[in-house]
PDB file of C-alpha atoms in Angstrom:
ATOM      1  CA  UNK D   1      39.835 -65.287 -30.465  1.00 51.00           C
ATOM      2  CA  UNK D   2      40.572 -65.773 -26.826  1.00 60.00           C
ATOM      3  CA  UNK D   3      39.584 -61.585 -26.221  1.00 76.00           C
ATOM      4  CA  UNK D   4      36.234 -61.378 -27.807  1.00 87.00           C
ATOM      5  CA  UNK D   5      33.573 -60.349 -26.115  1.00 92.00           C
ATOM      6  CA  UNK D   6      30.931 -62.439 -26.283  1.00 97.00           C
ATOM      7  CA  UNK D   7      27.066 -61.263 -26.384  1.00 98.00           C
ATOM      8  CA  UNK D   8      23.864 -62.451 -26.771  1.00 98.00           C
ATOM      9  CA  UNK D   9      21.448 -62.236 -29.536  1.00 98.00           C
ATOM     10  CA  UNK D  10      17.785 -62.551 -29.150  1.00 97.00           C
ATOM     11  CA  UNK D  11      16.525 -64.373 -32.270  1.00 98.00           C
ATOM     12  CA  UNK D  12      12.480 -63.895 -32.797  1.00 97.00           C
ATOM     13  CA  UNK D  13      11.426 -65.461 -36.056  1.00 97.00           C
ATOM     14  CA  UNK D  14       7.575 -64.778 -36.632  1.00 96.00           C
ATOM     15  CA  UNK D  15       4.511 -64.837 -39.049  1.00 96.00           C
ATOM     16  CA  UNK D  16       1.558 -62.387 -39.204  1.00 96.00           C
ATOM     17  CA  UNK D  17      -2.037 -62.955 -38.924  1.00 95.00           C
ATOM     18  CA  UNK D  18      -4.322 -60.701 -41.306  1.00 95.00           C
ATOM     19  CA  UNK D  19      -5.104 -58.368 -38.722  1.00 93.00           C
ATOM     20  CA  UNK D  20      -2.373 -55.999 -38.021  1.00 92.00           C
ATOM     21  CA  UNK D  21      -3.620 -53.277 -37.013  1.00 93.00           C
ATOM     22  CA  UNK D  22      -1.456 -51.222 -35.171  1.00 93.00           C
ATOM     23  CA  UNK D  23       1.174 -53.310 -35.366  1.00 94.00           C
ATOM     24  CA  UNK D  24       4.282 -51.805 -37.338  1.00 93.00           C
ATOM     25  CA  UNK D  25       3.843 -48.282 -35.048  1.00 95.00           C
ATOM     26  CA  UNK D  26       4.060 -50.642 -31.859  1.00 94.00           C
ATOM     27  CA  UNK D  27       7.187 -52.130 -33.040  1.00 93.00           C
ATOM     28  CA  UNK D  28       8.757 -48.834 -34.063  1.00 95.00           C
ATOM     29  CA  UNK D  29       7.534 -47.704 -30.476  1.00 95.00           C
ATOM     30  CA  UNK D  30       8.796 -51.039 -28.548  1.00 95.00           C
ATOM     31  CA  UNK D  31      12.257 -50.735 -30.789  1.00 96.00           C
ATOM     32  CA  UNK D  32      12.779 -47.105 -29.684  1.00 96.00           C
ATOM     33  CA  UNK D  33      11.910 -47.614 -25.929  1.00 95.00           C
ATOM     34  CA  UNK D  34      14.870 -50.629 -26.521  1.00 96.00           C
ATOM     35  CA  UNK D  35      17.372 -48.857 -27.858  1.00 97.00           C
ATOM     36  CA  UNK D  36      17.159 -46.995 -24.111  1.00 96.00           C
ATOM     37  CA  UNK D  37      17.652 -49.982 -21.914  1.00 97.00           C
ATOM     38  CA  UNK D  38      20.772 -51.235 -20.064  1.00 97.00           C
ATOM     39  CA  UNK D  39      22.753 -53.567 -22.489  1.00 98.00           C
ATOM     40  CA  UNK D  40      21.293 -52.893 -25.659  1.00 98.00           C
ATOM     41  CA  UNK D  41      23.498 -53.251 -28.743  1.00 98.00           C
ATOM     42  CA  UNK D  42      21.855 -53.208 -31.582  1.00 98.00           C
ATOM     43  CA  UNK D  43      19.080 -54.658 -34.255  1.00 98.00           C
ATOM     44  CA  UNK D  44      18.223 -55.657 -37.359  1.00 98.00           C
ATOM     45  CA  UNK D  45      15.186 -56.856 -38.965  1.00 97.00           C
ATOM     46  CA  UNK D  46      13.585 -58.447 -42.140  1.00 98.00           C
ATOM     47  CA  UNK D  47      10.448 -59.820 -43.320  1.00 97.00           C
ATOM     48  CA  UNK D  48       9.330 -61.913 -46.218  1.00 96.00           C
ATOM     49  CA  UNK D  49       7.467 -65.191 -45.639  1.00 95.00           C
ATOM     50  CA  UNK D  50       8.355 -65.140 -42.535  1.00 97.00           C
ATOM     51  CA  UNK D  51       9.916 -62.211 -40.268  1.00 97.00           C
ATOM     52  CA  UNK D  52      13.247 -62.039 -38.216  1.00 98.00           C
ATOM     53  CA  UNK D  53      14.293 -60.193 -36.028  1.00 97.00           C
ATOM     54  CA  UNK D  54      17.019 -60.390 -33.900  1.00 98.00           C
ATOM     55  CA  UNK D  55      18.104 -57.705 -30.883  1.00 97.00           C
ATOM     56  CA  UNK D  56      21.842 -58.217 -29.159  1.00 98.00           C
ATOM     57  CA  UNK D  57      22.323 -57.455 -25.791  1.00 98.00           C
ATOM     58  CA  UNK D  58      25.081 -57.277 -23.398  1.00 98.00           C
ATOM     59  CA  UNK D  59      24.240 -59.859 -21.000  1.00 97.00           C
ATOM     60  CA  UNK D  60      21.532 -62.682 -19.849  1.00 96.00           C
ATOM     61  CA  UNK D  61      20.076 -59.874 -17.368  1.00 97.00           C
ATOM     62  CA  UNK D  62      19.893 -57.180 -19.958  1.00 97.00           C
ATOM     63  CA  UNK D  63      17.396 -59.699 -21.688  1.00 97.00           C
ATOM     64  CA  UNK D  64      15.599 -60.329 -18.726  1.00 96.00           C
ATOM     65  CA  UNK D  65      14.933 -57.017 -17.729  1.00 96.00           C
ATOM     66  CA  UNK D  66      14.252 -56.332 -21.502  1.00 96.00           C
ATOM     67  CA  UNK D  67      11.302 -58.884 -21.230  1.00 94.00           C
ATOM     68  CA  UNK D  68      10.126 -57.687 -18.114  1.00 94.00           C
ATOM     69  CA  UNK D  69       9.636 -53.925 -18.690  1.00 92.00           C
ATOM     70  CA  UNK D  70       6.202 -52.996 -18.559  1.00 89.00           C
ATOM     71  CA  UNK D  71       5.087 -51.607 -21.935  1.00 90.00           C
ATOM     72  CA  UNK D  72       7.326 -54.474 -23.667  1.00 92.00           C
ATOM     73  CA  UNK D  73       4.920 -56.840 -21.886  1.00 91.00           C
ATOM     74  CA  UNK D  74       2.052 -55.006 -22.497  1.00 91.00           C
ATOM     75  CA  UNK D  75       3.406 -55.284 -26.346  1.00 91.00           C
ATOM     76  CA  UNK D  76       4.128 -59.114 -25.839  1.00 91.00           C
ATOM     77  CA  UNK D  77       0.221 -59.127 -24.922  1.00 91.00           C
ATOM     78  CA  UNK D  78      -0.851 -57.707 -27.917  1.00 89.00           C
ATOM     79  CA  UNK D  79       1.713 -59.826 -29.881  1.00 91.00           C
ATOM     80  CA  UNK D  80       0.306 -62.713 -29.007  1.00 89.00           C
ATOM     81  CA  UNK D  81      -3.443 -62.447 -28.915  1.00 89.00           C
ATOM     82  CA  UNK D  82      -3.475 -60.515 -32.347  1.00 93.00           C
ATOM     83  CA  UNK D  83      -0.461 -59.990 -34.237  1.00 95.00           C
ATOM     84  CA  UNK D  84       1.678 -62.954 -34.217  1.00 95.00           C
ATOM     85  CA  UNK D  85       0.157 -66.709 -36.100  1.00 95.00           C
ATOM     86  CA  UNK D  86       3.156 -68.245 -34.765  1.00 95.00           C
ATOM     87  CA  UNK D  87       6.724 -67.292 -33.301  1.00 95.00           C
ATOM     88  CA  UNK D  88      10.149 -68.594 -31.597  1.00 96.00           C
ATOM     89  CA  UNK D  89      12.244 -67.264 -29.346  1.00 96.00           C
ATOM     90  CA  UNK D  90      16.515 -68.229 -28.994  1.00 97.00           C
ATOM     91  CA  UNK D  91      18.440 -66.770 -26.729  1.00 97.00           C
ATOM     92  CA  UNK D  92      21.875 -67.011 -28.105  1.00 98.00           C
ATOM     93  CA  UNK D  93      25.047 -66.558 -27.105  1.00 98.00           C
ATOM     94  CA  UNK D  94      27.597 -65.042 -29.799  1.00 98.00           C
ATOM     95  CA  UNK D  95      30.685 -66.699 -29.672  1.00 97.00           C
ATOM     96  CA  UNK D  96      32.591 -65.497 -33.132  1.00 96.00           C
ATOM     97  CA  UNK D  97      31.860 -62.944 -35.832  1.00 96.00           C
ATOM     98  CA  UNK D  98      33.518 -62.220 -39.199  1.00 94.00           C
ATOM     99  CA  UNK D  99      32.837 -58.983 -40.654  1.00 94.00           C
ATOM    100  CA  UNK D 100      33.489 -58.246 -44.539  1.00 90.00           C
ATOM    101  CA  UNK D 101      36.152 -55.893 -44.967  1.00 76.00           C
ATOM    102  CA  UNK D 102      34.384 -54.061 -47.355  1.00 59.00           C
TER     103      UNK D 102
ATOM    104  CA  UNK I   1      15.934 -75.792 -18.537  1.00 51.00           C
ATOM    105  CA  UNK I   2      18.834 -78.056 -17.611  1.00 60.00           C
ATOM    106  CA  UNK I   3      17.684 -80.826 -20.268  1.00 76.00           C
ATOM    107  CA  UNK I   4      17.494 -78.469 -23.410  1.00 87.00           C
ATOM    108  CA  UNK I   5      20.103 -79.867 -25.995  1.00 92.00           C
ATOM    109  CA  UNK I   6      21.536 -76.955 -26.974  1.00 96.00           C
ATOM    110  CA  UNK I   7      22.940 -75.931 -30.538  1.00 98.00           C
ATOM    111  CA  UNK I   8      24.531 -73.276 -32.639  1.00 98.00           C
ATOM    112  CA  UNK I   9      22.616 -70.587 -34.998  1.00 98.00           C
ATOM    113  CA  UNK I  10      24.477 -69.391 -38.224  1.00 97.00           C
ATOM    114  CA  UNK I  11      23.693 -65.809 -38.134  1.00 98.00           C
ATOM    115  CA  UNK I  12      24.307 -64.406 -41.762  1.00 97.00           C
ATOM    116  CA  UNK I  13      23.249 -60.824 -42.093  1.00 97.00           C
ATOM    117  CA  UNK I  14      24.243 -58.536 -45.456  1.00 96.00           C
ATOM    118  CA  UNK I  15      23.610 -56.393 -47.904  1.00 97.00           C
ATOM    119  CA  UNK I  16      23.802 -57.064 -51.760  1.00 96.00           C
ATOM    120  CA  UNK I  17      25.373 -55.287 -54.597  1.00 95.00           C
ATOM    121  CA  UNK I  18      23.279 -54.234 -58.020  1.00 95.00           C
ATOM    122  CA  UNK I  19      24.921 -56.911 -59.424  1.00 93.00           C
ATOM    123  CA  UNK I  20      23.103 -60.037 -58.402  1.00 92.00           C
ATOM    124  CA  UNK I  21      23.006 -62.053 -61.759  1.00 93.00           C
ATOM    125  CA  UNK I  22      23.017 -65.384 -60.357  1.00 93.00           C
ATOM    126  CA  UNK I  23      22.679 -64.973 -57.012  1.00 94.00           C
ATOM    127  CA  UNK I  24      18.996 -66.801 -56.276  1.00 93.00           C
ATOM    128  CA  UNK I  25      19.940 -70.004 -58.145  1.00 95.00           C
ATOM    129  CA  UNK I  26      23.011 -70.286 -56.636  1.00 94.00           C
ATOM    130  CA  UNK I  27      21.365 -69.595 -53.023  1.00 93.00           C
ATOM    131  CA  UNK I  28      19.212 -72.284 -53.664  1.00 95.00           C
ATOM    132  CA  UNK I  29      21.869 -74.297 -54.916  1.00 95.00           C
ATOM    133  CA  UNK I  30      23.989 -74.026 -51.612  1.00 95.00           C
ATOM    134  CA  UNK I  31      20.742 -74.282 -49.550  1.00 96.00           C
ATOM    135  CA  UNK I  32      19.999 -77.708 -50.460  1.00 96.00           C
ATOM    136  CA  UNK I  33      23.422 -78.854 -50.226  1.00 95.00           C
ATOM    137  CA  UNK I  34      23.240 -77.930 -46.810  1.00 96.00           C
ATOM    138  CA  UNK I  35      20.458 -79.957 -46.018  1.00 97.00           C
ATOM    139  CA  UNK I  36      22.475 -82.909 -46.990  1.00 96.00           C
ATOM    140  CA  UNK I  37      25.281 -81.865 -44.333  1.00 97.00           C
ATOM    141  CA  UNK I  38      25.564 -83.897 -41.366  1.00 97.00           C
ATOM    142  CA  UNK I  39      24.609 -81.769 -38.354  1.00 98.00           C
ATOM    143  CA  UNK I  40      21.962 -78.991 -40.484  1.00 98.00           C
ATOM    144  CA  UNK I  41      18.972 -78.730 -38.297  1.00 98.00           C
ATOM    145  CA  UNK I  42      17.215 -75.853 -40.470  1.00 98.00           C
ATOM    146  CA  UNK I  43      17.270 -72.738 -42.110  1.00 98.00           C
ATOM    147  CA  UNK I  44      15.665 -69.045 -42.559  1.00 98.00           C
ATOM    148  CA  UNK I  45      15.987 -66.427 -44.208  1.00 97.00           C
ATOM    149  CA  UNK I  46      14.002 -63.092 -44.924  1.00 98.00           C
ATOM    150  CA  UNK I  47      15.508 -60.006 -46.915  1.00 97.00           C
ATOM    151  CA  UNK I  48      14.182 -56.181 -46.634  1.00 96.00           C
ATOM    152  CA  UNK I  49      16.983 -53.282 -46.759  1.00 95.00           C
ATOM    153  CA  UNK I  50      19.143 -56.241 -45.197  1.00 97.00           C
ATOM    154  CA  UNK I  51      19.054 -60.070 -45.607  1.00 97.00           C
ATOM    155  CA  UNK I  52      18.974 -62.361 -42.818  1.00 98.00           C
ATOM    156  CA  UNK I  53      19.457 -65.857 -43.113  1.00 97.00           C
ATOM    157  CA  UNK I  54      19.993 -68.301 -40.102  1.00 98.00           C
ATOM    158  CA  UNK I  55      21.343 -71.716 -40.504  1.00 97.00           C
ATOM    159  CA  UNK I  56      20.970 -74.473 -37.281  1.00 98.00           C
ATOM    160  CA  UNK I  57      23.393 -76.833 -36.512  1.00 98.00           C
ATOM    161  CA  UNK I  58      24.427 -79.814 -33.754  1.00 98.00           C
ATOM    162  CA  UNK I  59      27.006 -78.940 -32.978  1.00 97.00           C
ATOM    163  CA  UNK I  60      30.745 -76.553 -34.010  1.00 96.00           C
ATOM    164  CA  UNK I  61      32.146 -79.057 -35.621  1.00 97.00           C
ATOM    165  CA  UNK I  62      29.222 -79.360 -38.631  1.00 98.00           C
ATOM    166  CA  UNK I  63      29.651 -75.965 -39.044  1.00 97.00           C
ATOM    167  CA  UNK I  64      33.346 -75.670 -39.658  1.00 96.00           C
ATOM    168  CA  UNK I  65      33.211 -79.047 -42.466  1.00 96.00           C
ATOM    169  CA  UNK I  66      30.116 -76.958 -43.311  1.00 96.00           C
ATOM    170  CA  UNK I  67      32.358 -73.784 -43.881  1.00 94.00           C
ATOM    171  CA  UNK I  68      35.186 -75.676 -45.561  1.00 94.00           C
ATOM    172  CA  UNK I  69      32.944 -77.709 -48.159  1.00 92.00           C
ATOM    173  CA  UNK I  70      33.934 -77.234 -51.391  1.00 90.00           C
ATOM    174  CA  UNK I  71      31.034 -75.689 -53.243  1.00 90.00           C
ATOM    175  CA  UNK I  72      29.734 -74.097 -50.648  1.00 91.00           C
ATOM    176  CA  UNK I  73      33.980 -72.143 -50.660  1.00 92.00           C
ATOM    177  CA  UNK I  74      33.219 -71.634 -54.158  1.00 91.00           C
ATOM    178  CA  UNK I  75      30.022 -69.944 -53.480  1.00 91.00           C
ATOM    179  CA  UNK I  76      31.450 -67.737 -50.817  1.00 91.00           C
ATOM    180  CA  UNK I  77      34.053 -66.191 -53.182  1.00 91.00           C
ATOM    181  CA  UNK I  78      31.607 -65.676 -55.666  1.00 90.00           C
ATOM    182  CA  UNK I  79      29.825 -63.418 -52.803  1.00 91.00           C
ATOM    183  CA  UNK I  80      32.951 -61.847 -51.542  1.00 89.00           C
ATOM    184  CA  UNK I  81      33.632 -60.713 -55.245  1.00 90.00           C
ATOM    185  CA  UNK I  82      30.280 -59.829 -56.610  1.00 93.00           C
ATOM    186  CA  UNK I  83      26.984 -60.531 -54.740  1.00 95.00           C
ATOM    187  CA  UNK I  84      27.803 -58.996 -51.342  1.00 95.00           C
ATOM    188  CA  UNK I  85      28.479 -55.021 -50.528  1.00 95.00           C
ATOM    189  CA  UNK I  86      28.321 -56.305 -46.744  1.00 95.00           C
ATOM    190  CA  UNK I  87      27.883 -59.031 -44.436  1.00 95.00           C
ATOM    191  CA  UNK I  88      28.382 -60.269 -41.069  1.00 96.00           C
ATOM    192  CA  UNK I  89      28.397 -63.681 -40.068  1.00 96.00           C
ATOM    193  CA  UNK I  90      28.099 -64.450 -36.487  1.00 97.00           C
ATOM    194  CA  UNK I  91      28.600 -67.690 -34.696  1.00 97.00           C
ATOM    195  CA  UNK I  92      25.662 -68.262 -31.394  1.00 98.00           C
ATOM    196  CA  UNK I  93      24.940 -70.952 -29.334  1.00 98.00           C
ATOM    197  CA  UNK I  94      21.421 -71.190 -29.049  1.00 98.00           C
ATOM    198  CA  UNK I  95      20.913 -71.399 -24.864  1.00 97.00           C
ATOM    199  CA  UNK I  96      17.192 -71.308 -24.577  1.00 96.00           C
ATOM    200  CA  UNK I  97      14.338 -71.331 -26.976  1.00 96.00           C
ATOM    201  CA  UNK I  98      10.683 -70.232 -26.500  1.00 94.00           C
ATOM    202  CA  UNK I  99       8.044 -71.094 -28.889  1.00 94.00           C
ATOM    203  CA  UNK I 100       4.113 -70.304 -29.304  1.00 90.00           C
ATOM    204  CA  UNK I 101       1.488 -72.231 -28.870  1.00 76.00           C
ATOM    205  CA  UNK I 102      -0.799 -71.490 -31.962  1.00 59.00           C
TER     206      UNK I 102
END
């Protein structure tokens, strides 16, 4: 245990409004222009009544620079005044994992 | 920031086999004895081409009895063996939390 690595993981639960508009090619856009920054690891996604999403980074800065870059907060903008009825943000810090051995 | 009570997020993420006879009763099954545990704060869950499902807790400690309880052991063998073609479980303290104010 003692030599894991530990990483974050940005947990963002959400629901929808009705108007989406334009929504799922922002998040494909804001997912791909992720994938480029410092620290990202990875992300996975589902949604049913509600939607999670969760992106792991490297560090506590990755995030923040992550939630400062411009068209992410241009995103966030949109996010909020149209997209989103209500959300929640954890930053979390992974401290185990297990893994099937499948 | 320094008076958030902090707390640990359950992240369970995996894919299922064709073989899910009795899989949603006995999710819902294991879900509510959760609720009973000491230490559950709450629970998500959403499933697309992967499931997530989050589970909140006080502290480390209600998740290991958590872990170890008996039906919920017999549950996870019935996933190992039959439900699950992969999962991940990872173990994150939940450091800061944003939510909206819809």
């Amino acid at each position: 245990m003692s030599d894991f690595n530990h990483y974050y993981a940005v947990i963002f639960t959400s629901t929808l409004t009705d108007n989406i508009d334009g929504y799922e090619a922002e998040a494909e856009k804001i997912l791909n222009l992720a994938k480029k920054q410092k620290g990202f690891l990875g992300f996975e996604s589902a949604r049913q009544d509600i939607g999670i999403s969760i992106s792991y980074w490297e560090t506590q800065e990755d995030i923040l620079n992550w939630k400062n870059q411009t068209d992410h907060l241009l995103a966030q903008e949109k996010g909020k005044s149209q997209w989103y009825k209500n959300y929640k943000i954890r930053i979390s810090k992974v401290e185990r994992e297990y893994t099937s051995i499948n």
